[in-house]
Coordinates of C-alpha atoms in Angstrom, one line a residue:
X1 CA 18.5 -29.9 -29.4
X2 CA 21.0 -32.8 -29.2
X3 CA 21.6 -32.8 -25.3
X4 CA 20.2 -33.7 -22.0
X5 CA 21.0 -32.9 -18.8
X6 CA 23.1 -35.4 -16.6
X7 CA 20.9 -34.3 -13.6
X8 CA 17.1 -35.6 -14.0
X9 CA 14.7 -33.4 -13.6
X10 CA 11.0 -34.5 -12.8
X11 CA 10.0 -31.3 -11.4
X12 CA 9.6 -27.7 -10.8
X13 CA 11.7 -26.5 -8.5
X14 CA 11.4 -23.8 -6.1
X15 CA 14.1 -20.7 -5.2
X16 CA 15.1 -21.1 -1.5
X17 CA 18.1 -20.1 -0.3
X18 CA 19.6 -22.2 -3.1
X19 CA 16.7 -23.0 -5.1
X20 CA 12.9 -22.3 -3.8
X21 CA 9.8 -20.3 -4.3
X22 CA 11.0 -16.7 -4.0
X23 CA 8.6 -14.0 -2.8
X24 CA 9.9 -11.0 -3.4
X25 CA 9.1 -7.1 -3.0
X26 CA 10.3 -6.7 -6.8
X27 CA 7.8 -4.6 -9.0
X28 CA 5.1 -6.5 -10.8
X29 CA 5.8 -5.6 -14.1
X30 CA 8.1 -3.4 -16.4
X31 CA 7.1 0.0 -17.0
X32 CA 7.6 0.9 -20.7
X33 CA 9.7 -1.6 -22.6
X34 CA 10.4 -0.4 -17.5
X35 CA 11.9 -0.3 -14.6
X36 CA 14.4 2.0 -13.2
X37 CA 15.9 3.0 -16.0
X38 CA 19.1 0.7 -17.5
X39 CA 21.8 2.5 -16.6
X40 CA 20.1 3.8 -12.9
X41 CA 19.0 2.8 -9.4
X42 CA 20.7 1.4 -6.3
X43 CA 22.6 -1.5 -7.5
X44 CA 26.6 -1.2 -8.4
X45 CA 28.2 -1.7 -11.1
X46 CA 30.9 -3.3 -12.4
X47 CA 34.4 -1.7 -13.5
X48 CA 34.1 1.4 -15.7
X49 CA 32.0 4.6 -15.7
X50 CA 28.6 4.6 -15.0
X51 CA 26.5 5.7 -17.1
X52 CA 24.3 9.2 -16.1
X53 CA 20.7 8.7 -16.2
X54 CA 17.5 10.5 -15.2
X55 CA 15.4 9.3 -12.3
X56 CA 12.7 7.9 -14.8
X57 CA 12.0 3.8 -14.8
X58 CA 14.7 2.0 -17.1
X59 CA 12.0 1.5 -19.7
X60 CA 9.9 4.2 -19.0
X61 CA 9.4 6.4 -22.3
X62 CA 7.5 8.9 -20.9
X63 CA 9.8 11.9 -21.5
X64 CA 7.9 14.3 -23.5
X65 CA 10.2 15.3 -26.6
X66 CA 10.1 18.8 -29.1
X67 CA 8.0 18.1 -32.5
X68 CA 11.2 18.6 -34.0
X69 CA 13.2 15.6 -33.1
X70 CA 10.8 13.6 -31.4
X71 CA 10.3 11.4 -34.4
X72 CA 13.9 11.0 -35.3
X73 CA 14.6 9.9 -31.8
X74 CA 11.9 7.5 -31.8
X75 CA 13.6 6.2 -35.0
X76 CA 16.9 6.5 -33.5
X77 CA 16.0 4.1 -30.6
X78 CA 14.1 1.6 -32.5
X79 CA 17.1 1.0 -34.7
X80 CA 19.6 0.6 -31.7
X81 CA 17.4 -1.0 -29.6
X82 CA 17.2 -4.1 -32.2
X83 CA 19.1 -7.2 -31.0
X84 CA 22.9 -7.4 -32.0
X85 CA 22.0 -10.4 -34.1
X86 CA 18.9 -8.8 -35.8
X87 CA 19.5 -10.8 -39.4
X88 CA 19.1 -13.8 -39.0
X89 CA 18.5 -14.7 -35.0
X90 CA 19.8 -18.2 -33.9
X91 CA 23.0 -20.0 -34.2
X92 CA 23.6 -18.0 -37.1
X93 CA 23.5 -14.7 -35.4
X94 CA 27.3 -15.0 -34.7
X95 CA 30.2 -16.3 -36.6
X96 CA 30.4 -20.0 -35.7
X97 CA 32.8 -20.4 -33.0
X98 CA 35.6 -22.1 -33.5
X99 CA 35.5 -24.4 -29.7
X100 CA 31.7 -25.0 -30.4
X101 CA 30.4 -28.5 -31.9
X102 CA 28.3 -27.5 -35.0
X103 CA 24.9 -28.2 -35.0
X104 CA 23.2 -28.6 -38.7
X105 CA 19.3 -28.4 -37.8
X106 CA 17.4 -26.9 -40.0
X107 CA 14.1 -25.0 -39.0
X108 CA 12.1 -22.2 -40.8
X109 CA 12.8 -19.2 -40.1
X110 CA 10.2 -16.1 -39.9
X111 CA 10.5 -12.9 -39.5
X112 CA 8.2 -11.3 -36.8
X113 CA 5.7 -8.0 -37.2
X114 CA 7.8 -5.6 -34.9
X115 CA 5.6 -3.4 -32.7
X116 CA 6.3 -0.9 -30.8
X117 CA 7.5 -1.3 -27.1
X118 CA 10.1 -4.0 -28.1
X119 CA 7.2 -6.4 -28.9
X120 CA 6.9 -9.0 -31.8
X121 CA 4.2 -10.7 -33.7
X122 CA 4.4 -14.1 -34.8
X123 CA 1.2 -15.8 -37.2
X124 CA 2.3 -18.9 -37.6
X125 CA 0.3 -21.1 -40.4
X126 CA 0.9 -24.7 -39.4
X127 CA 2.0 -27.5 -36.7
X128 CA 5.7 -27.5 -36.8
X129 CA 9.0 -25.9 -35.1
X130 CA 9.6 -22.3 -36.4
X131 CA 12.6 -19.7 -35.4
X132 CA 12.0 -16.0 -35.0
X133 CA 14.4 -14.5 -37.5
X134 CA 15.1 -11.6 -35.2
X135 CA 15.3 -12.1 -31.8
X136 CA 16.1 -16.4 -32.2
X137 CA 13.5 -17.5 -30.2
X138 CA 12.1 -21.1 -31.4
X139 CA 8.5 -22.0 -31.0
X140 CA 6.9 -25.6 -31.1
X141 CA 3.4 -25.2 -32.0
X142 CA 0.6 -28.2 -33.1
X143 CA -1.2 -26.0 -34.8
X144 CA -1.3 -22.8 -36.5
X145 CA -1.0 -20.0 -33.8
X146 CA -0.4 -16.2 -33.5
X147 CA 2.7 -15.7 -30.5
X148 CA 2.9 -12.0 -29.4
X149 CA 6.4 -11.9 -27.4
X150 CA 8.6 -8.5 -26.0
X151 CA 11.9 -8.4 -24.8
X152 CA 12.1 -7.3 -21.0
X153 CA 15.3 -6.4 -18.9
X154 CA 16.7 -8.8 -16.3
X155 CA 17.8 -5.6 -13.8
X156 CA 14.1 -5.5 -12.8
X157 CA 14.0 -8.8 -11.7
X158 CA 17.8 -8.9 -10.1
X159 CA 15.9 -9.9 -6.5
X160 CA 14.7 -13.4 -8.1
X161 CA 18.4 -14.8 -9.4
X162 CA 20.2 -16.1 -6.5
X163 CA 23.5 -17.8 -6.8
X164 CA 24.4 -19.9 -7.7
X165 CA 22.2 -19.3 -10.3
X166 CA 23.3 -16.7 -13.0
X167 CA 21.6 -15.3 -16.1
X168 CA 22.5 -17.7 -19.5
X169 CA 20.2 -15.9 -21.9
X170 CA 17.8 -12.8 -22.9
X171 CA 14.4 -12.5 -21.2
X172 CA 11.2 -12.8 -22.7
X173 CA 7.3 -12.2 -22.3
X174 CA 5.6 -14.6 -24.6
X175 CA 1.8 -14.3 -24.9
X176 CA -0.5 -17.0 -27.1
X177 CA -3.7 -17.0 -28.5
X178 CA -4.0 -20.5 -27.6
X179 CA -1.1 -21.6 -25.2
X180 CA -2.0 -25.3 -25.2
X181 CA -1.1 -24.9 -28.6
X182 CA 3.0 -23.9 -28.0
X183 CA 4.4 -26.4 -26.3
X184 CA 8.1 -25.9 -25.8
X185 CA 10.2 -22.5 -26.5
X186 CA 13.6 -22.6 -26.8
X187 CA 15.7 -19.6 -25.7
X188 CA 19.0 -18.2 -27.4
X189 CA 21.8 -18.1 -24.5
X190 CA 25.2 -16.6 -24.4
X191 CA 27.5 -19.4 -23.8
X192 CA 30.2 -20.9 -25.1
X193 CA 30.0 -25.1 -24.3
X194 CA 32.8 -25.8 -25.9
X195 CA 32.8 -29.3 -27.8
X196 CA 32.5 -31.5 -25.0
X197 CA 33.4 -32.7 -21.7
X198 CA 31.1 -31.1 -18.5
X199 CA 29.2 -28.5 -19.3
X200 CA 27.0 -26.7 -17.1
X201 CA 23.4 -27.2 -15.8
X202 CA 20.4 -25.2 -17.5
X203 CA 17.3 -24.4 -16.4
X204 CA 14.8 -21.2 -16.8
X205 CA 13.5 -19.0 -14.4
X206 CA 9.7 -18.5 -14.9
X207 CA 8.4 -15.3 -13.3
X208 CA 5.1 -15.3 -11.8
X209 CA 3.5 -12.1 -10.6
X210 CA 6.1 -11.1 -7.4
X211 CA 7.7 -14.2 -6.7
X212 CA 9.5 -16.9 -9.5
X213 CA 10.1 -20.7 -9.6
X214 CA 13.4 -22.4 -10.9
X215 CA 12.0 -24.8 -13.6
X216 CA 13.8 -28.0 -15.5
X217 CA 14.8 -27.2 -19.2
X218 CA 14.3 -29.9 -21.7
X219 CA 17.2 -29.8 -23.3
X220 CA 20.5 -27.6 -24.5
X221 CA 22.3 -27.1 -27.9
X222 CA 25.3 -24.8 -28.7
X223 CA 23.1 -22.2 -29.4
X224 CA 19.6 -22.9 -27.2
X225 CA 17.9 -23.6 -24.0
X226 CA 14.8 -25.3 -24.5
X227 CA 11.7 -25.4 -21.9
X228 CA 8.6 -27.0 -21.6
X229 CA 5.9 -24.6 -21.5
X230 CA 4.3 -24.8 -18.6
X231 CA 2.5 -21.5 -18.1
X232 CA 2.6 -18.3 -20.1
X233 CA 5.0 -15.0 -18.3
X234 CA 8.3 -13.7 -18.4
X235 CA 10.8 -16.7 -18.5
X236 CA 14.8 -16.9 -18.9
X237 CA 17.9 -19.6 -18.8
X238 CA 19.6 -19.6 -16.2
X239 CA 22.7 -21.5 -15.7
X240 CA 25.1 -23.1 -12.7
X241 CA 28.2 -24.1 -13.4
X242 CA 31.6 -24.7 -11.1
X243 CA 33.9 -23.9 -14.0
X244 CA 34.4 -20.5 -15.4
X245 CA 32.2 -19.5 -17.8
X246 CA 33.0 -18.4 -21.0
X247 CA 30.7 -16.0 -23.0
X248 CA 30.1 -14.7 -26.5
X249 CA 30.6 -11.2 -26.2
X250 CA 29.7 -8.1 -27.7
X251 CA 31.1 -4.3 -28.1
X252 CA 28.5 -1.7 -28.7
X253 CA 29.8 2.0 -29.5
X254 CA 28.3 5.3 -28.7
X255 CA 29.5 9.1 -29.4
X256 CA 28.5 12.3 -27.9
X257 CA 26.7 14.7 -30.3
X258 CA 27.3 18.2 -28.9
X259 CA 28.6 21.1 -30.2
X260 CA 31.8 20.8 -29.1
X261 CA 35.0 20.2 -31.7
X262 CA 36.1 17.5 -29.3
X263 CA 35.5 13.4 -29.4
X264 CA 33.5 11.2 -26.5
X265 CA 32.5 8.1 -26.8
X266 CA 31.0 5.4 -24.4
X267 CA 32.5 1.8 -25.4
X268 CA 30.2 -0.8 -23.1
X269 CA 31.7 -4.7 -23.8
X270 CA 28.7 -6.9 -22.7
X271 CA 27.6 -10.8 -23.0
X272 CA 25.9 -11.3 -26.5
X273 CA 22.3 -11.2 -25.0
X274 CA 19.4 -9.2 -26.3
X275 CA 18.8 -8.3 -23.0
X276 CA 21.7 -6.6 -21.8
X277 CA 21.7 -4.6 -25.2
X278 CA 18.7 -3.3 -24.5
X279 CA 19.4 -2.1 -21.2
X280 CA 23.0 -0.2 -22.3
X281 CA 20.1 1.5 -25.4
X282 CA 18.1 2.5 -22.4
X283 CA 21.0 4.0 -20.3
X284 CA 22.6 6.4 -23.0
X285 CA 18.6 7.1 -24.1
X286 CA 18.4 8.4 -20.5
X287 CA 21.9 9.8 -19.5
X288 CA 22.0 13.6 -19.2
X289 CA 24.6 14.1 -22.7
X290 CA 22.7 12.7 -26.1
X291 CA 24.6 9.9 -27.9
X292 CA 24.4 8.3 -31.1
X293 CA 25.2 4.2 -31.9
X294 CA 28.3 4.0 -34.1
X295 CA 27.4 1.1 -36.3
X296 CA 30.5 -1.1 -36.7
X297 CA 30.4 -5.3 -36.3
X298 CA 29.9 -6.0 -32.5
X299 CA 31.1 -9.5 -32.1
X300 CA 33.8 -10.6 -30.0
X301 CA 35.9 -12.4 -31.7
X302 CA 37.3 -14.4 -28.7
X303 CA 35.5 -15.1 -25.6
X304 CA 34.8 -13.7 -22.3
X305 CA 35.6 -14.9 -19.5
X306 CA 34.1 -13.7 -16.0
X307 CA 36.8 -11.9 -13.4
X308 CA 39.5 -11.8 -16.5
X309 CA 40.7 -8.5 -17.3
X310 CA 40.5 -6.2 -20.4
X311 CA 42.3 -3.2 -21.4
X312 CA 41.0 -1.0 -24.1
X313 CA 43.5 0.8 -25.8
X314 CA 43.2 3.2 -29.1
X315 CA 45.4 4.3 -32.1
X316 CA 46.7 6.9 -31.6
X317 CA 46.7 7.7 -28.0
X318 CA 43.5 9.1 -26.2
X319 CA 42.3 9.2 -23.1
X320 CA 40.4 6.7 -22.1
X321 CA 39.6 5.8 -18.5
X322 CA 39.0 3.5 -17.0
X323 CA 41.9 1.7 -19.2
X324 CA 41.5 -1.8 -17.5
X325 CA 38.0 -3.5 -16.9
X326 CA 37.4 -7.1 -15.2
X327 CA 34.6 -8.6 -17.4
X328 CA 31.5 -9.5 -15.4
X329 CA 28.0 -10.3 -16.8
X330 CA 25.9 -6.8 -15.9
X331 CA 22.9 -8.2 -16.9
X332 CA 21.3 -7.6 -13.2
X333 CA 23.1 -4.6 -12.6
X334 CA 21.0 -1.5 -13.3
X335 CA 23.9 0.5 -13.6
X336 CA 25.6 -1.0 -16.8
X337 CA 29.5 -0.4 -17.3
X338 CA 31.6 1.5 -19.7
X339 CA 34.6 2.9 -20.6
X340 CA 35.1 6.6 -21.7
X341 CA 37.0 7.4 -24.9
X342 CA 37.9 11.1 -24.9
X343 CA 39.8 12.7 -28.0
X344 CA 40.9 16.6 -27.7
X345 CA 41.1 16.7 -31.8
X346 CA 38.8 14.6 -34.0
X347 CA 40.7 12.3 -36.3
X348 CA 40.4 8.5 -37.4
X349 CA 41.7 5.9 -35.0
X350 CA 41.6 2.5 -34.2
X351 CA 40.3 0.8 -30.8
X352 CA 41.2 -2.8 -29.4
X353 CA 40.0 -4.7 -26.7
X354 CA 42.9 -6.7 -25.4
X355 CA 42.7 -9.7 -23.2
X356 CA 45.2 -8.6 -19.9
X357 CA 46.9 -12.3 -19.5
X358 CA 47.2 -13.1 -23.5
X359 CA 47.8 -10.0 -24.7
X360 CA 45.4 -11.7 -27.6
X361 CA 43.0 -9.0 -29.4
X362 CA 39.6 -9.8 -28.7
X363 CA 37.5 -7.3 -30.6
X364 CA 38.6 -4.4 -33.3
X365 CA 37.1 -1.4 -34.9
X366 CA 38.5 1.3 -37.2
X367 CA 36.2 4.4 -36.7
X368 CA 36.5 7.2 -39.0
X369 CA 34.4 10.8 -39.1
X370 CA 32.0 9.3 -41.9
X371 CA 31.0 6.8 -39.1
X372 CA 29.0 9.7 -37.3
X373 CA 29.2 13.3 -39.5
X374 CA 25.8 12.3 -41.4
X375 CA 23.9 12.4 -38.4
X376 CA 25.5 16.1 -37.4
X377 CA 25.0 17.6 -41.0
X378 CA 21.0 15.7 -40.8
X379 CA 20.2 17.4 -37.4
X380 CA 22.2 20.8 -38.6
X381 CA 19.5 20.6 -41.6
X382 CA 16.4 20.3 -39.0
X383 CA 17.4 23.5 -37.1
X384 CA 18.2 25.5 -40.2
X385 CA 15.7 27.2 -42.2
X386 CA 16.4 27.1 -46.0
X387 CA 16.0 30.8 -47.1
X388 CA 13.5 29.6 -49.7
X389 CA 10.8 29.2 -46.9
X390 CA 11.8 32.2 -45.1
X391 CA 8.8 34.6 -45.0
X392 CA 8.8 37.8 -46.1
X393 CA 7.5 41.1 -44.0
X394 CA 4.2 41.6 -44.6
X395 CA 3.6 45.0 -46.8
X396 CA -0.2 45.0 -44.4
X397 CA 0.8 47.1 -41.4
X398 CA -1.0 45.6 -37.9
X399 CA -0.7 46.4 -34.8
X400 CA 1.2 44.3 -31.9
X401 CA -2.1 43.8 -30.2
X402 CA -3.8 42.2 -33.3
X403 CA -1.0 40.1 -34.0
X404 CA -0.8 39.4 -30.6
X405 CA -4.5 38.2 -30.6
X406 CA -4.2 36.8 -33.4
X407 CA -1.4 34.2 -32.9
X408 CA -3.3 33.6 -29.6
X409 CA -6.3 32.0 -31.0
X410 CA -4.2 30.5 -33.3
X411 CA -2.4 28.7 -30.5
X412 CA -5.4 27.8 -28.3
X413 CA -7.3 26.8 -31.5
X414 CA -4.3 24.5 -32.4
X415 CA -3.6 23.4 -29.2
X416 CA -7.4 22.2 -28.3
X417 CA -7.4 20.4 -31.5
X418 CA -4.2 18.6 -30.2
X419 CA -5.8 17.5 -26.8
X420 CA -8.8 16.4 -28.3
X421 CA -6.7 14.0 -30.6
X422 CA -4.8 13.1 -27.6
X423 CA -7.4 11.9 -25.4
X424 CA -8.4 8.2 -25.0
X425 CA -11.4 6.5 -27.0
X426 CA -13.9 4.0 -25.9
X427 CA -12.4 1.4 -28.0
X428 CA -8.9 2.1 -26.9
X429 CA -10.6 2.3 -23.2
X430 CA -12.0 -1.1 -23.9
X431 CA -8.7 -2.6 -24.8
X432 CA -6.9 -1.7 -21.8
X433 CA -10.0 -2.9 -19.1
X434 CA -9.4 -6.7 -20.8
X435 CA -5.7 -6.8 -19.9
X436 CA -6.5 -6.1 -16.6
X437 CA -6.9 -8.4 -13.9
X438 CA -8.2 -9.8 -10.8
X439 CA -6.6 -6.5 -9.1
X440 CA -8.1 -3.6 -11.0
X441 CA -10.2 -2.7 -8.3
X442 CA -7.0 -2.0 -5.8
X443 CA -5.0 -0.6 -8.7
X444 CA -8.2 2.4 -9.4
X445 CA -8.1 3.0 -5.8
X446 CA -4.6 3.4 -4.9
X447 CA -3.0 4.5 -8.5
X448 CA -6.4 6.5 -10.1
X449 CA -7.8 7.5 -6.9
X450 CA -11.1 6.4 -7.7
X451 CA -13.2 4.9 -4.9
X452 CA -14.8 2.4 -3.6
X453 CA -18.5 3.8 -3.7
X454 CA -17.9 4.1 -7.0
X455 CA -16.5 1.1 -8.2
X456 CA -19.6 -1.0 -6.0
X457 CA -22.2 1.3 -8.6
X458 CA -20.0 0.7 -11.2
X459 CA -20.5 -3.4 -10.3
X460 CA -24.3 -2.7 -9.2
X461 CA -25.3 -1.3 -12.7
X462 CA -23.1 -3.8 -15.1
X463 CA -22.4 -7.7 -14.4
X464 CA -20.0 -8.1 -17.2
X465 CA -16.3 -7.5 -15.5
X466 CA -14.4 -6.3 -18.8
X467 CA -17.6 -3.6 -19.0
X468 CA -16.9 -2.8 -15.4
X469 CA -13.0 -2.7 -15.9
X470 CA -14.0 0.2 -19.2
X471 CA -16.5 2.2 -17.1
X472 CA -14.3 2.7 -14.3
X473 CA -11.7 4.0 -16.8
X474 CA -14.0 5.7 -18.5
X475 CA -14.8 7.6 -15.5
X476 CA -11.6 8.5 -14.6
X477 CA -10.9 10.2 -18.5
X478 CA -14.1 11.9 -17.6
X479 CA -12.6 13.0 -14.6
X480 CA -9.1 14.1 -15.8
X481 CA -10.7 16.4 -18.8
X482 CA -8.1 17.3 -21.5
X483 CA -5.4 15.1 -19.2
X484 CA -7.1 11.6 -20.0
X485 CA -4.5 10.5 -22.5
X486 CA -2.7 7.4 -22.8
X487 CA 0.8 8.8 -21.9
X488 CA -1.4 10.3 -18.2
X489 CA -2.9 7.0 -17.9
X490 CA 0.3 5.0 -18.2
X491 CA 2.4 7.3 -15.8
X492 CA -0.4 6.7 -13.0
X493 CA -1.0 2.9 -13.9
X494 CA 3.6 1.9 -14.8
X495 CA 4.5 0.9 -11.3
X496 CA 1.7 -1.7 -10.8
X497 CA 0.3 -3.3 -13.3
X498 CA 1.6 -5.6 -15.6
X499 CA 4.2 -5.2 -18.8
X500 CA 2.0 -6.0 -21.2
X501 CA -0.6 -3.0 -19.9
X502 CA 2.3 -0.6 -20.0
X503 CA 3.2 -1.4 -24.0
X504 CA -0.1 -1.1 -24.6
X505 CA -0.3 2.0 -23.4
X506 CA 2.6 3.2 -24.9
X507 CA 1.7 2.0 -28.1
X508 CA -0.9 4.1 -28.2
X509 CA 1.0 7.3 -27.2
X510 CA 3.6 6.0 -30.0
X511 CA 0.7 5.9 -32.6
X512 CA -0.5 9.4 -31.6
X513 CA 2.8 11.3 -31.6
X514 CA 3.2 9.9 -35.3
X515 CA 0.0 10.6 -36.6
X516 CA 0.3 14.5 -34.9
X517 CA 3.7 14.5 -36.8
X518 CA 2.0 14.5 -40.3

């Protein structure tokens, strides 16, 4: 991190109407890797299409899926949902741009245990400065250290950025066995500084329960914001400037699978941040038609620039609408932008994203029908039945009230089997009561209808709070029978506890649906 800002900065500062302590009626946490879902809500949009969504949260997982294809579209999500620059994270995650001043640090780099929910886990063995190889966070730790961090979406949190303050970088929950021991994290952000001159001011936004504070960053590079830890939540750059900013951008491409013979496709042009990707993966995982990601490179390979238009166009002609886009950063917006590509007869083409005022070319794909026919021949192969497992007619002659009988204790022997996997155990129980906090007494009442004669028992048999915390869940599985699973649990707890109680749950749920699969 070679530079400083030109304004000192001796404090934390608060969000007021320009910068002080915000208060705000925003959610406390995310549900799911959640909020309203990416992609849905009450906030506008930009130019272009917007996506349709269910009414579920933005990370809420929740949706219950067929046997058949819930595990490919488990696997489907987890591979779009990893960050554009998932190989190597950093200042290497795009290629080096030609107006920014080239930085030659070296730092080891490691690549995280992914978990599920968009969460990472970092064992680091030593004092030293290390880079997550994935997402391009970089941790300073004095000593070795395990960092569990997860990805969260800035259009929950839209109520705590006030201009002039914008959004510079992805968000991130970063959790440490011993926080004294990570000192300073330094954040990937989306700019482009250019190699010199006035640049603009940095700082993060540190979310703290409902409200946030605007705190001082260290320092800046190219590539990073860098903060001094000062407490451990969801945190973010954020970044004033009076000049137009310009951003590393990305493209990211979807298609329609249906049956018809026809082409759509969903062409969303963002700011290179984790963060935003995520969100535009949530949308299309929620909008009412099913889409696949068309994996071609995503780069921009010339900047954005806020309120400049952008015309898409494609070769040969198709319909695409809207044709003309003025780029803004969607990163708040819970509706994220796109433009619709529609071709009448499949064929190869050729799309370009055009800068209006320059006619320059600022990204470029060639698609062809090898780009997205192995996933239509994969899920023709899950519906058909091979005729070598076909089964023949049985030569025993029964009547349709024994085989009626018969398939029906077959089902309700199968199914009880199935809830009795599916319910919680102590020790998962016990996990869930220790990330609870302070509040868990007003969250049983109002979100698991317990009450308050039995929570006072609960506290007159037990003095140990994390055994209180259990018993009261325990007594509400109790309560709910066969219902007292982790996905029930999580849909009664997402929209007020924290984010890291809603991945746990839905790790569990995630862990379950696999382990039912085989």
């Amino acid at each position: 991190m070679a530079r400083h800002h030109p304004e000192p900065d001796s404090g934390i500062e608060s969000l007021s109407a320009d910068e002080h302590e915000l208060e705000t009626s925003c959610e406390d946490s995310t549900g799911g890797a959640g909020e309203l879902p990416a992609g849905e809500g009450s906030s506008g949009s930009g130019s272009g299409s917007p996506s349709s969504s269910s009414n579920s949260s933005s990370e809420d997982d929740s949706d219950t899926e067929e046997s058949d294809t819930g595990r490919s579209d488990e696997e489907q999500e987890k591979k779009e949902s990893q960050p554009v620059c998932s190989e190597s994270g950093g200042e290497d995650c795009l290629p080096h741009c030609e107006h920014c001043r080239k930085e030659n640090v070296q730092r080891e780099q490691v690549t995280p245990r992914r978990l599920s929910g968009e969460q990472y886990l970092m064992k680091l063995d030593a004092e030293g400065t290390y880079e997550c190889s994935v997402t391009g966070l970089i941790f300073d730790v004095t000593k070795a250290v395990t960092i569990n961090y997860s990805l969260l979406s800035w259009s929950k949190y839209a109520g705590l950025v006030e201009p002039p303050w914008v959004v510079g970088g992805p968000l991130f929950d970063v959790r440490c066995e011993a926080p004294s021991a990570l000192t300073s994290i330094a954040f990937p952000h989306s700019l482009c500084l250019g190699d010199g001159g006035s640049h603009p001011a940095f700082k993060v936004l540190h979310i703290k329960g409902a409200g946030a504070a605007i705190e001082p960053s260290m320092d800046f590079s190219a590539s990073h914001v860098r903060w001094l830890v000062s407490s451990l939540s969801p945190v973010g750059p954020l970044i004033r400037s009076e000049e137009p900013l310009l951003y590393h951008g990305a493209v990211v491409l979807y298609k329609a699978i249906d049956d018809d013979p026809s082409l759509l496709f969903r062409v969303y042009v963002a700011t290179n941040n984790d963060s935003f990707i995520k969100d535009i993966s949530r949308a299309v995982k929620h909008s009412k038609k099913k889409f696949i990601k068309i994996d071609k490179p995503p780069v921009c390979q010339k900047l954005l620039q806020n309120g400049k238009r952008y015309r898409l166009i494609c070769e040969p002609e198709a319909e695409i609408n809207p044709e003309e886009i003025e780029f803004v950063d969607g990163s708040l917006l819970k509706l994220k932008s796109y433009i619709e590509v529609y071709f009448e007869k499949p064929d190869d083409f050729t799309l370009s994203l055009v800068e209006l005022d320059s006619d320059a070319v600022v990204w470029k794909a060639k698609l062809r029908e090898s780009d997205w026919i192995h996933y239509d021949q994969n899920k023709n192969e899950q519906t058909r039945i091979p005729s070598s497992v076909k089964r023949r007619k049985s030569t025993n002659s029964f009547s349709e009230e024994e085989k009626h009988c018969n398939k029906k204790q077959r089902s309700n022997n199968y199914t009880d089997g199935i809830k009795t996997r599916s319910l919680l155990t102590d020790q998962q129980l016990m996990v869930i009561a220790k990330l609870f906090g302070v509040e868990w007494k007003e969250i049983a009442i109002e979100c698991l209808q317990m009450e308050m004669k039995d929570i006072q028992q609960i506290q007159a048999n037990e003095e140990v709070v994390n055994i209180q915390k259990f018993l009261m869940l325990s007594k509400w599985r109790e309560r709910e029978q066969s219902n007292g699973t982790a996905q029930a649990l999580c849909n009664r707890l997402r929209e007020k506890v924290s984010y890291e109680i809603v991945q746990a749950l839905e790790g569990i749920s995630f862990i379950l649906f696999v382990q039912l699969r085989h």
